[in-house]
Coordinates of C-alpha atoms and ligand atoms in Angstrom, one line a residue:
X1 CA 16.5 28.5 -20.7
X2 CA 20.0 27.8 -19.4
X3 CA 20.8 25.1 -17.3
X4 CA 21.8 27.1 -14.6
X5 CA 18.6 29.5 -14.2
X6 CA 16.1 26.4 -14.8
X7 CA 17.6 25.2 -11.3
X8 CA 17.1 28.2 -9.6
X9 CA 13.4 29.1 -11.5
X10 CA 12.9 24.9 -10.4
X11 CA 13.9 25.5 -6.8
X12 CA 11.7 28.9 -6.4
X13 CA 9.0 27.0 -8.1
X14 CA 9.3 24.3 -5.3
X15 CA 9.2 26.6 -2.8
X16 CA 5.9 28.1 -4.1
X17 CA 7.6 31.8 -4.8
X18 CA 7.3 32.1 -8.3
X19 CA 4.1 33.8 -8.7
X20 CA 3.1 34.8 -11.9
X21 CA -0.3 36.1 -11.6
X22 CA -1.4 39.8 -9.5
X23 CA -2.3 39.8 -6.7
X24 CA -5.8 40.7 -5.3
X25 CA -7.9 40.5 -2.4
X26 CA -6.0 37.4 -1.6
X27 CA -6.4 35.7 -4.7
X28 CA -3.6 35.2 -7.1
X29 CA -5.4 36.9 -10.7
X30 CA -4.3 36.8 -14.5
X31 CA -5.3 39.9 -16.3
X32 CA -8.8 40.4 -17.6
X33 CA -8.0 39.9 -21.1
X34 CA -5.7 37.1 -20.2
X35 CA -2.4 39.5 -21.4
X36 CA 1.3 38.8 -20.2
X37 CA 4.8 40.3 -20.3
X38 CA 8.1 38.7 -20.3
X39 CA 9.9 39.1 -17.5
X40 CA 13.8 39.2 -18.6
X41 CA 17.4 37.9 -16.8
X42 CA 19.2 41.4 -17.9
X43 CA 22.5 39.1 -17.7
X44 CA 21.7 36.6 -20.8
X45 CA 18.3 38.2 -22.6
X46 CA 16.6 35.1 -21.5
X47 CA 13.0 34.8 -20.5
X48 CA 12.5 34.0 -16.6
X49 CA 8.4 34.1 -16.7
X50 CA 5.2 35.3 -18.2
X51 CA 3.5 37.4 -15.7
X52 CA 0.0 38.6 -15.9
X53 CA -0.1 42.2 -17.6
X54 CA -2.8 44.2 -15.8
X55 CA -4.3 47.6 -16.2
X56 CA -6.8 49.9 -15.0
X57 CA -9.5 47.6 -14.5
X58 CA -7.5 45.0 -12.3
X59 CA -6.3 47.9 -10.3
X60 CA -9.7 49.3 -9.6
X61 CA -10.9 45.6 -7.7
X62 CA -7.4 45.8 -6.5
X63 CA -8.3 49.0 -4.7
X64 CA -11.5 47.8 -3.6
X65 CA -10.4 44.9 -2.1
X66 CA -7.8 47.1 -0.6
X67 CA -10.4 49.7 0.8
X68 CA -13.0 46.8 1.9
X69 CA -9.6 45.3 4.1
X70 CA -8.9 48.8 5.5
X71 CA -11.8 48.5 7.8
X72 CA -10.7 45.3 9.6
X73 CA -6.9 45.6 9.3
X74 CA -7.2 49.3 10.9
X75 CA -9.3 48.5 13.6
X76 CA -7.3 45.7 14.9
X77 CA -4.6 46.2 17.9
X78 CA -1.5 47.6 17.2
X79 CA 0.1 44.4 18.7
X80 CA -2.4 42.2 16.3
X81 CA -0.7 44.3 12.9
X82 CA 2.7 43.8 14.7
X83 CA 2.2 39.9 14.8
X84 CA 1.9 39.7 11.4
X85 CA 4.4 41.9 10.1
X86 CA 6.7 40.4 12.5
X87 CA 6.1 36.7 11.0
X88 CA 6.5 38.1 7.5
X89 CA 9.8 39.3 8.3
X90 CA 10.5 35.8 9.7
X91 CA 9.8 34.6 6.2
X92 CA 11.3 36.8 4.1
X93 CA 14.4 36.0 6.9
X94 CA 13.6 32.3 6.7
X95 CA 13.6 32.3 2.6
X96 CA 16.4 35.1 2.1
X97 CA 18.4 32.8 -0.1
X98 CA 15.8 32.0 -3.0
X99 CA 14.5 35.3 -3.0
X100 CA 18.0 36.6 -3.3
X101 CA 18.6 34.7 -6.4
X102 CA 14.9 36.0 -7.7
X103 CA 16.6 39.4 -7.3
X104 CA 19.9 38.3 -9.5
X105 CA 17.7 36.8 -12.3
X106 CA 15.2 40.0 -12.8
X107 CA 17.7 42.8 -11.6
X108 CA 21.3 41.5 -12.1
X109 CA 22.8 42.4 -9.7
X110 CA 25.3 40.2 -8.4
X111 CA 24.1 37.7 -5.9
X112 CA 25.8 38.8 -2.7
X113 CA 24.2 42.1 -3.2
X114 CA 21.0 40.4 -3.8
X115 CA 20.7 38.3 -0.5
X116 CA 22.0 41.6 1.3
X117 CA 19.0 43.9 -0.4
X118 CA 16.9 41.0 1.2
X119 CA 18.3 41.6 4.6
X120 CA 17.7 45.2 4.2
X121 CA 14.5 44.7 3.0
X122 CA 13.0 42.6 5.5
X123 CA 14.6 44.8 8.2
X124 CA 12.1 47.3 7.2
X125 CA 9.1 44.5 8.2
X126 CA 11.1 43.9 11.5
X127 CA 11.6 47.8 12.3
X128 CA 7.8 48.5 11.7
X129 CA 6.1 45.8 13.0
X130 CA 7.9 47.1 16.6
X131 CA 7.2 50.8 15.5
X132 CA 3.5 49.9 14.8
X133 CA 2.8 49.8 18.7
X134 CA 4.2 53.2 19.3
X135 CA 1.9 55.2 17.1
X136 CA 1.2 57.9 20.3
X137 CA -0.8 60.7 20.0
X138 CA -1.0 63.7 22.2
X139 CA -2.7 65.9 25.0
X140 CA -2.6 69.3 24.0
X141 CA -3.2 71.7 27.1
X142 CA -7.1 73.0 26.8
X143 CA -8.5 76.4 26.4
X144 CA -11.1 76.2 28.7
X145 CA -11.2 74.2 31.8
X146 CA -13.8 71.8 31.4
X147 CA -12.1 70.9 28.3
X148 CA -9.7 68.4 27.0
X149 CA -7.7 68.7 23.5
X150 CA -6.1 65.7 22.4
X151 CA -4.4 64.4 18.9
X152 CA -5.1 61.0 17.7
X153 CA -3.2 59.2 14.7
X154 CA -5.3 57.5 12.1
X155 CA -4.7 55.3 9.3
X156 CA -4.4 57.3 6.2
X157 CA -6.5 54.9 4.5
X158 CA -5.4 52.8 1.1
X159 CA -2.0 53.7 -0.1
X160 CA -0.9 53.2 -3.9
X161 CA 2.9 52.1 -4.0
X162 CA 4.8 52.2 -6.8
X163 CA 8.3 51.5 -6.8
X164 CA 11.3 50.6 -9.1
X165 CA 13.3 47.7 -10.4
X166 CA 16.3 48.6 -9.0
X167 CA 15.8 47.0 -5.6
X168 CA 12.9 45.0 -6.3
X169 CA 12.3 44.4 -2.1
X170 CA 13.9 46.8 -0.5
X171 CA 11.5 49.7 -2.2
X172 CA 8.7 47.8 -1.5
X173 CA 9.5 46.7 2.1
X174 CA 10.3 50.4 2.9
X175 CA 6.6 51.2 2.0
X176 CA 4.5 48.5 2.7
X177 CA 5.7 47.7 6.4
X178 CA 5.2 51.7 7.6
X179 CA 1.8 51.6 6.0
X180 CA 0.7 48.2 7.1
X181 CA 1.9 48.9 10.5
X182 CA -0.1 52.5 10.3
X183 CA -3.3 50.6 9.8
X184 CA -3.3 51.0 6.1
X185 CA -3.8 48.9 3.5
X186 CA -1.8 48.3 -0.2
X187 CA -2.0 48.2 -3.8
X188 CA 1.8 47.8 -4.9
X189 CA 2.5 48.5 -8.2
X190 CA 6.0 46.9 -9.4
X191 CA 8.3 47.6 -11.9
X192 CA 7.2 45.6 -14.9
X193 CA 11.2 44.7 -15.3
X194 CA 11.2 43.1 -11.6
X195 CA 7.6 41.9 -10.6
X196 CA 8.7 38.5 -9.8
X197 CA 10.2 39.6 -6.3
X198 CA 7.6 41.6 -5.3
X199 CA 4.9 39.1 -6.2
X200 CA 7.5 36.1 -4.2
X201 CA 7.2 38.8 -1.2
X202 CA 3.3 39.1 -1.3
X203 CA 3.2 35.5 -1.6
X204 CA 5.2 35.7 2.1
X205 CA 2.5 37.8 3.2
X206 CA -0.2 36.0 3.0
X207 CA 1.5 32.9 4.2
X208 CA 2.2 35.0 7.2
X209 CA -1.6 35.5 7.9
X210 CA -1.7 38.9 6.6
X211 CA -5.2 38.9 5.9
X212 CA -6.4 38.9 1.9
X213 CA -6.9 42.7 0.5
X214 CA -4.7 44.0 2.9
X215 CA -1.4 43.8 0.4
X216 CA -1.9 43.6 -3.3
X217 CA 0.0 43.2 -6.3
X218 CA -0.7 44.9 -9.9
X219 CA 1.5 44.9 -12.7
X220 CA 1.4 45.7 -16.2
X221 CA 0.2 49.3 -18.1
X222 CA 1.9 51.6 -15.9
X223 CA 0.1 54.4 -17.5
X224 CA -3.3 52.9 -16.9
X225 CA -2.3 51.2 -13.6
X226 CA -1.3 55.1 -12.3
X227 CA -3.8 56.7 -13.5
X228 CA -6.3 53.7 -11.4
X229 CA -4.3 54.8 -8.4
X230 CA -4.4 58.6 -9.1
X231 CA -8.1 59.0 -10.3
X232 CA -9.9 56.9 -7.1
X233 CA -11.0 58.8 -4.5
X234 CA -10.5 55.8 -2.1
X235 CA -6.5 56.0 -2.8
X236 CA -5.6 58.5 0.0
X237 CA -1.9 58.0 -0.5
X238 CA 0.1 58.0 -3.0
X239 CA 4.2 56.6 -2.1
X240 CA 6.6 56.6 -5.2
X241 CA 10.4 55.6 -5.1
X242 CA 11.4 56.5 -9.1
X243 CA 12.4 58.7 -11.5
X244 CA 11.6 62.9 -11.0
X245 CA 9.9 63.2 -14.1
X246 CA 7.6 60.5 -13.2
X247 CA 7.1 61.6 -9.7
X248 CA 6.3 65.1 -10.7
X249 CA 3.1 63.4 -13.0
X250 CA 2.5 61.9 -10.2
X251 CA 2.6 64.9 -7.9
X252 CA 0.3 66.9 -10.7
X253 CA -2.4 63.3 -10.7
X254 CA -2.7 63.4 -7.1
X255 CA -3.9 66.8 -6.8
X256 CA -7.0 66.1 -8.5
X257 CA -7.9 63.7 -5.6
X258 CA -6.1 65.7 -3.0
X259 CA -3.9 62.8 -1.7
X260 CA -1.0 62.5 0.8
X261 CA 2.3 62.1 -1.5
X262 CA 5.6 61.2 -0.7
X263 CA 8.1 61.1 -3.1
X264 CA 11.7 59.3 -3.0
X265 CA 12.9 60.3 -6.8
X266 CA 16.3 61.1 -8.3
X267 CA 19.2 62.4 -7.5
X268 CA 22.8 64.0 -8.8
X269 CA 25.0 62.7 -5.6
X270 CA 28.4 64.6 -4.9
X271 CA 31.0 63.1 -3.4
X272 CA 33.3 65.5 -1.8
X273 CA 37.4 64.2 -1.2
X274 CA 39.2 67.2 0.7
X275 CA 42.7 67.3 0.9
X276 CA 42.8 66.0 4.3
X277 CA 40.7 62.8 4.1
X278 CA 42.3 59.6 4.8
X279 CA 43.2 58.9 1.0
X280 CA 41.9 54.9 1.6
X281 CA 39.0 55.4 3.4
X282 CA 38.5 58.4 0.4
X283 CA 38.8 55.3 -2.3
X284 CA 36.9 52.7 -0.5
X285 CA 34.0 55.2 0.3
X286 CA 33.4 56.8 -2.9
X287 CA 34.1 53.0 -4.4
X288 CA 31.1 52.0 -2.4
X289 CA 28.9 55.0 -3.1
X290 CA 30.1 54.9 -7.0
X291 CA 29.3 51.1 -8.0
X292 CA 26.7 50.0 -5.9
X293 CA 24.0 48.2 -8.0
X294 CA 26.5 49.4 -10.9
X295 CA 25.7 52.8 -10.0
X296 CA 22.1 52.1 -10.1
X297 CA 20.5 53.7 -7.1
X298 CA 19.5 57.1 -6.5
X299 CA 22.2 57.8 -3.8
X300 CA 24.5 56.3 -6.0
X301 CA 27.7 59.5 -6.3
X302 CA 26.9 60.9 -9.5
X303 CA 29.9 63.6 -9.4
X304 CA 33.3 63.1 -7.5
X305 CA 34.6 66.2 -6.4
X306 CA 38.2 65.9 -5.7
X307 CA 40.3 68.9 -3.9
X308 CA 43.8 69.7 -6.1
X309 CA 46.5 69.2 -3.3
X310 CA 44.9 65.2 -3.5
X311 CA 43.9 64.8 -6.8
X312 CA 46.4 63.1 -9.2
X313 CA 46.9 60.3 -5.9
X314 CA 42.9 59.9 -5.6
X315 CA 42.6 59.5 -9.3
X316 CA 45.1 56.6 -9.5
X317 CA 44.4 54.9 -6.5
X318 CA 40.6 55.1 -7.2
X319 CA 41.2 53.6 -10.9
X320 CA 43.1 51.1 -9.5
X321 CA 40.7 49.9 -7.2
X322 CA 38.0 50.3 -10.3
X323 CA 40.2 48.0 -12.0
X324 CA 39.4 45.3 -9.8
X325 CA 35.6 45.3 -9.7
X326 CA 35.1 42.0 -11.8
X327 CA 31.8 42.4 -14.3
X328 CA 29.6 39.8 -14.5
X329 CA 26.6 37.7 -14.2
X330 CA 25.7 38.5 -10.7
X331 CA 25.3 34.3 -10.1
X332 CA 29.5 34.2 -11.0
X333 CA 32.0 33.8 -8.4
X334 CA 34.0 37.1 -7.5
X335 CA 31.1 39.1 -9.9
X336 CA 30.9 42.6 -7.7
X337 CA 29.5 44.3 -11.0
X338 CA 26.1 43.3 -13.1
X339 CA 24.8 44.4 -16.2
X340 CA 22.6 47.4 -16.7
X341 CA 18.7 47.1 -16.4
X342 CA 17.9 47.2 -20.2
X343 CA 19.6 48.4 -23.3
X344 CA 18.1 51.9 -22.8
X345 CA 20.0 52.5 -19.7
X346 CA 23.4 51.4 -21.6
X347 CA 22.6 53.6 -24.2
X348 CA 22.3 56.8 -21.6
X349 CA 25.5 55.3 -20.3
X350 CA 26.9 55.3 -23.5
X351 CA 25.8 58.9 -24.5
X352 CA 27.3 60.6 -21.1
X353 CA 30.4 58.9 -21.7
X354 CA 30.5 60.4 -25.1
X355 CA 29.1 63.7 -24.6
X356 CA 32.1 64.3 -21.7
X357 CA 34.4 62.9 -24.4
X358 CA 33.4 65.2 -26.6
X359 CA 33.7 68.3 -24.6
X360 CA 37.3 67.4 -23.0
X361 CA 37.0 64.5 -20.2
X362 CA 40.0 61.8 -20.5
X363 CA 38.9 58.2 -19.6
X364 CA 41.2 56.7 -17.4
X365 CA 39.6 53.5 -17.2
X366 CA 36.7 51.7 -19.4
X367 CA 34.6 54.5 -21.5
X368 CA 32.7 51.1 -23.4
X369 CA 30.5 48.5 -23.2
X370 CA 32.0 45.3 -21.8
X371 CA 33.0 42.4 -24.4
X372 CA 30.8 40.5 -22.6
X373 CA 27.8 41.9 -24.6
X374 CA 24.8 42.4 -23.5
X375 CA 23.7 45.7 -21.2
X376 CA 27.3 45.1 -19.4
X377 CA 29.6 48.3 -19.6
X378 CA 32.9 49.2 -18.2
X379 CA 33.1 50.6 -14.7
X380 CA 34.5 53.6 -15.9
X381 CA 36.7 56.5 -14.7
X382 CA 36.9 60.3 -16.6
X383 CA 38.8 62.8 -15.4
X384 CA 38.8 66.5 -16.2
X385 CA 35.1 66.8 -16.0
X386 CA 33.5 70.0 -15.6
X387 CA 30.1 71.2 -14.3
X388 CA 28.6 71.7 -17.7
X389 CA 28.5 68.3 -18.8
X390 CA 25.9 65.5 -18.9
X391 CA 27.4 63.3 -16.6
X392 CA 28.2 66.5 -14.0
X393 CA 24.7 67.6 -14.6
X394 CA 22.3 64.4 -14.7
X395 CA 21.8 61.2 -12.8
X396 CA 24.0 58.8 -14.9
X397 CA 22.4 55.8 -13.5
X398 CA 25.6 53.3 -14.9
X399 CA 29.0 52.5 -13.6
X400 CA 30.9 55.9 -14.3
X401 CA 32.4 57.8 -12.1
X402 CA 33.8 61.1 -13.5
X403 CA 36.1 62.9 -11.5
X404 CA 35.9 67.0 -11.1
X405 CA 38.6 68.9 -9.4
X406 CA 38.5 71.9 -7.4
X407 CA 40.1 74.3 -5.2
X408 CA 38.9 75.6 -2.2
X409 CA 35.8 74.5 0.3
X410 CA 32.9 77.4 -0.8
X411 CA 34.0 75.7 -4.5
X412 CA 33.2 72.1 -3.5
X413 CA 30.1 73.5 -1.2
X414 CA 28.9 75.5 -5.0
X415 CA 29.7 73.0 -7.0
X416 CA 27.5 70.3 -4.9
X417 CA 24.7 72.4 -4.5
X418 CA 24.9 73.7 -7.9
X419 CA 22.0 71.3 -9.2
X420 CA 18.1 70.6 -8.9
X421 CA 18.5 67.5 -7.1
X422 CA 19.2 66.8 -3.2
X423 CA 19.1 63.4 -2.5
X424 CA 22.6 62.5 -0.8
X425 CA 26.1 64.1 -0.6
X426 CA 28.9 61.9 1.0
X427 CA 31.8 63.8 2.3
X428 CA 35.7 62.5 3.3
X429 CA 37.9 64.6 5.5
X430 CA 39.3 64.2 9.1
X431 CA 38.6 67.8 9.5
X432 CA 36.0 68.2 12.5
X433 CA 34.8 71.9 11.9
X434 CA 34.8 71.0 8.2
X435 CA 32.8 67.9 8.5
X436 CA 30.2 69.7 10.4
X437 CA 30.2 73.1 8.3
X438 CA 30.5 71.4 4.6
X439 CA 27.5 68.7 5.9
X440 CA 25.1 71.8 6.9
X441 CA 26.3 73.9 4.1
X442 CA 25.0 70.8 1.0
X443 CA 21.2 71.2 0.3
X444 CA 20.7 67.1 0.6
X445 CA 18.3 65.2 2.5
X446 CA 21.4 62.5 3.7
X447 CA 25.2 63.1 4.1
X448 CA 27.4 60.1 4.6
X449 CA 30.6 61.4 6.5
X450 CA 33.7 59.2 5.6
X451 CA 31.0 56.7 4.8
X452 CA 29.6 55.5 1.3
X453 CA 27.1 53.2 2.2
X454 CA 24.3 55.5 4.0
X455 CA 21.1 53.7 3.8
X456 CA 19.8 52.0 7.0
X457 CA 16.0 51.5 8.0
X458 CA 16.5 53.0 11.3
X459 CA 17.5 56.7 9.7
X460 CA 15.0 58.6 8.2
X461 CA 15.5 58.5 3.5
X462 CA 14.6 60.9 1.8
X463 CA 15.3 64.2 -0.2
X464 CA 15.6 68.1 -0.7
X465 CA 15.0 70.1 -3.9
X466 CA 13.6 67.9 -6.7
X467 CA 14.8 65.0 -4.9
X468 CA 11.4 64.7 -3.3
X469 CA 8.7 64.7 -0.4
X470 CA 8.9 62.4 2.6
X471 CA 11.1 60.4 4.2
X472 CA 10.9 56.7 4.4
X473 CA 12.5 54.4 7.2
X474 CA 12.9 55.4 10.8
X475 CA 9.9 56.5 12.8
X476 CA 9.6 59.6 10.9
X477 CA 8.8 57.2 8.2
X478 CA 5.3 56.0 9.8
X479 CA 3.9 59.6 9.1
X480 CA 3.5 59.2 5.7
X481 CA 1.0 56.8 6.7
X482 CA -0.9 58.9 9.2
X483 CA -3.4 61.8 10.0
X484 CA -3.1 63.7 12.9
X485 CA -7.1 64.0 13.9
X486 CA -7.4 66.8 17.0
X487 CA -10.3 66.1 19.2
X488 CA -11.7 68.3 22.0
X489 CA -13.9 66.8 24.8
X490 CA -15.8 68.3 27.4
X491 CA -14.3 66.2 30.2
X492 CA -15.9 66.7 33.2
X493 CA -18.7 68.9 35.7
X494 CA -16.3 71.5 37.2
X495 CA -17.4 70.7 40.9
X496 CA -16.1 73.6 42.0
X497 CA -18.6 75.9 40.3
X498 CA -20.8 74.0 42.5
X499 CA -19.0 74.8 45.8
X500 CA -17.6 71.3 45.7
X501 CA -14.3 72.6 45.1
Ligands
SIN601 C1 17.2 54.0 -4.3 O1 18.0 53.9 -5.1 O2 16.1 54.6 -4.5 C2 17.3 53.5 -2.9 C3 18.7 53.3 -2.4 C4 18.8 52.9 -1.0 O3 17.8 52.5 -0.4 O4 19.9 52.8 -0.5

């Protein structure tokens, strides 16, 4: 282990955050048959931890600690839940630094990022533990008069979440604070590449007197851990942030239970410069929307379309700005760009770069991997791209950015929706009528407007088309958590049948 990340594991060991073991019913648990996974620093290959490597049976106690804690945490006050949540947003606040630099060492991405995916994380916690005491229901106007019809909001019961390594809090936060403020109760199930956050943010939870049972942790066999989730009846809601492929399993498992799914899965994210943008706001926007995460998230612009009068200017002053993003190991000083998750993901990289190649694109900048070894590749500009190419058609997931030209508005507007995904669009023009026509026109879920960085807990997330179920964040986010039960009560005598009128 380098010097450098046996200081930081030292200090996070310190501080009691790195947790190792799953999590359940408020005990920390290795797996049954005592199995573990290396967890891996995708900057140097190096081994960060051994965490336990659970499967279907861990999940099933995890599930029933989860369903025995339902029936306290649910019945207790809205303000009660919102205590807790609140002080485990305190602590997440309080210890944003170390868990930041647990994010860098399992994820990679550079550290500033990190501590700000910690902000925005625990901003979820803060937002629902003050949106768990406005859960109204409603009086419907009765039928009859001696009747009253009213809708109450219940806890959907046990929620399975299982959410990706690409922000290792923020995913989780996003799920577990609506649910926990609903009155339901957890079983997260990590990303095997980044458990180590999510287990440091459990950890907070209990320290915050969230009672045992009500979050727990599970890593390991996805396969088995899903199909746990997806087979018990007592699961009543399945929440996924991942991959479509995955999420459509997912969609097909839950059917056999009939549970409440949301889904946050990929997408193929145009980017829209018109001829009248404001040409730096065009380059620092789609900069921001582009290399992100290095282009890992699912809003991430998959395909800039740039209009012809502005092209040629975009494409340089875009490159240059490229030019500048400095790759790195996200603990270096001025790093803005990380490596890739795992070699896998640099290989897809690799193969959309070469597939565009292949059928025409010109790189203007990068096109390789980065002589730093490792998963770290370029950021990388093409030009002349055209629909029918991989990196047009499919989430690239890497730091590439291939430019597409076109002509006229009902081009861009076909050309953005031309695909099964409709997560988010981002559009640049200081064209008022355009902003508001081109925004309703894209089949997406979120359109940033002169804006690359979209993603905020007080707006509701979530996508069209393929891109999903659901929306997470905002208050529109708490109904995934909810059941709307309608009651009808006979109210009163009516006193004037009785001449009492
Ligand atoms: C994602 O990539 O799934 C989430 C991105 C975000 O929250 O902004």
């Amino acid at each position: 282990m380098s010097v450098g990340m046996k200081s930081v594991t030292d200090r996070l060991r310190d501080s009691g955050l790195l947790r190792t073991q799953g999590l359940i019913g408020g005990k920390w648990i290795d797996a049954y048959d005592g199995k573990t996974l290396e967890v891996h620093n995708p900057a140097t290959g190096e081994v960060i931890a051994n965490v336990s490597c659970m499967g279907g049976k861990e999940t099933k106690d995890a599930i029933s600690s989860a369903f025995d804690a339902f029936n306290s945490w649910s019945k207790l006050t809205a303000a009660e839940r919102s205590k807790g949540l609140r002080k485990w947003y305190d602590l997440l606040m309080a210890h944003k630094e170390e868990l930041g630099q647990l994010i860098t060492l399992e994820q990679g991405k550079p550290l500033k990022e990190a501590v700000g995916e910690v902000d925005y994380g625990a901003k979820f916690i803060e937002f629902y533990a003050e949106e768990a005491k406005r859960v109204y229901g409603e009086i419907i106007p009765a039928t009859l008069p001696d009747r009253r019809l009213f809708v109450l909001k219940q806890p959907v019961g046990v929620a399975g979440a299982i959410t990706p390594w690409n922000f290792p809090l923020a995913m989780i936060t996003r799920k577990v604070g609506p649910a926990l403020a609903c009155g339901c109760t957890v079983v997260v199930k990590p990303s095997e590449f980044t458990p180590l956050t999510a287990l440091a943010a459990a950890e907070l939870a209990l320290q915050a007197g969230i009672p045992p049972g009500v979050v727990n942790v599970v890593m390991g066999n996805a396969p088995d851990i899903g199909d746990a989730l997806l087979t018990s009846p007592q699961v009543r809601k399945i929440t996924f942030t991942g991959s479509t492929a995955v999420g459509k399993k997912l969609m097909a498992g839950a059917a056999g239970t009939v549970k409440k799914v949301s889904l946050e899965l990929g997408g193929n994210a145009p980017c829209i410069v018109f001829d009248d943008a404001d040409l730096n706001v065009a380059v620092n926007g789609a900069l921001a929307a582009k290399f992100r995460n290095s282009g890992q998230t699912c809003v991430c612009a998959n395909r800039v379309l740039v209009q012809e009068g502005i092209y040629e200017k975009f494409a340089d002053a875009f490159s240059k700005a490229v030019k500048n993003l400095k790759v790195g190991d996200g603990f270096g000083e001025g790093v803005v760009q990380g490596p890739l998750i795992n070699k896998a993901a640099l290989e897809k990289v690799e193969t959309f770069v070469e597939d565009a190649v292949s059928k025409g694109a010109k790189v203007l900048l990068g096109g390789r991997r980065h002589s730093l070894g490792m998963t770290f590749y370029e950021p990388t500009v093409l030009s002349n791209v055209k629909s029918e190419m991989l990196v047009s058609r499919e989430e690239v997931f890497g730091p590439v950015a291939p430019l597409l030209c076109f002509k006229t508005e009902e081009e861009a507007i076909h050309m953005a929706n031309d695909t099964n995904a409709g997560l988010a669009a981002y559009i640049f023009t200081n064209n008022l009528q355009r902003t508001w026509r081109v925004s309703e026109a894209l089949e997406y879920g979120l359109v940033g407007v002169n804006e690359g960085l979209i993603s905020t807990e007080v707006a509701p997330f979530g996508g069209v088309k393929q891109s999903g179920l659901g929306r997470e964040g905002s208050k529109y986010g708490m109904d995934e958590f909810l059941e709307k039960e309608g009651a009808c009560s006979t109210a009163f005598e009516l006193y004037f049948e009785d001449g009492l009128e």
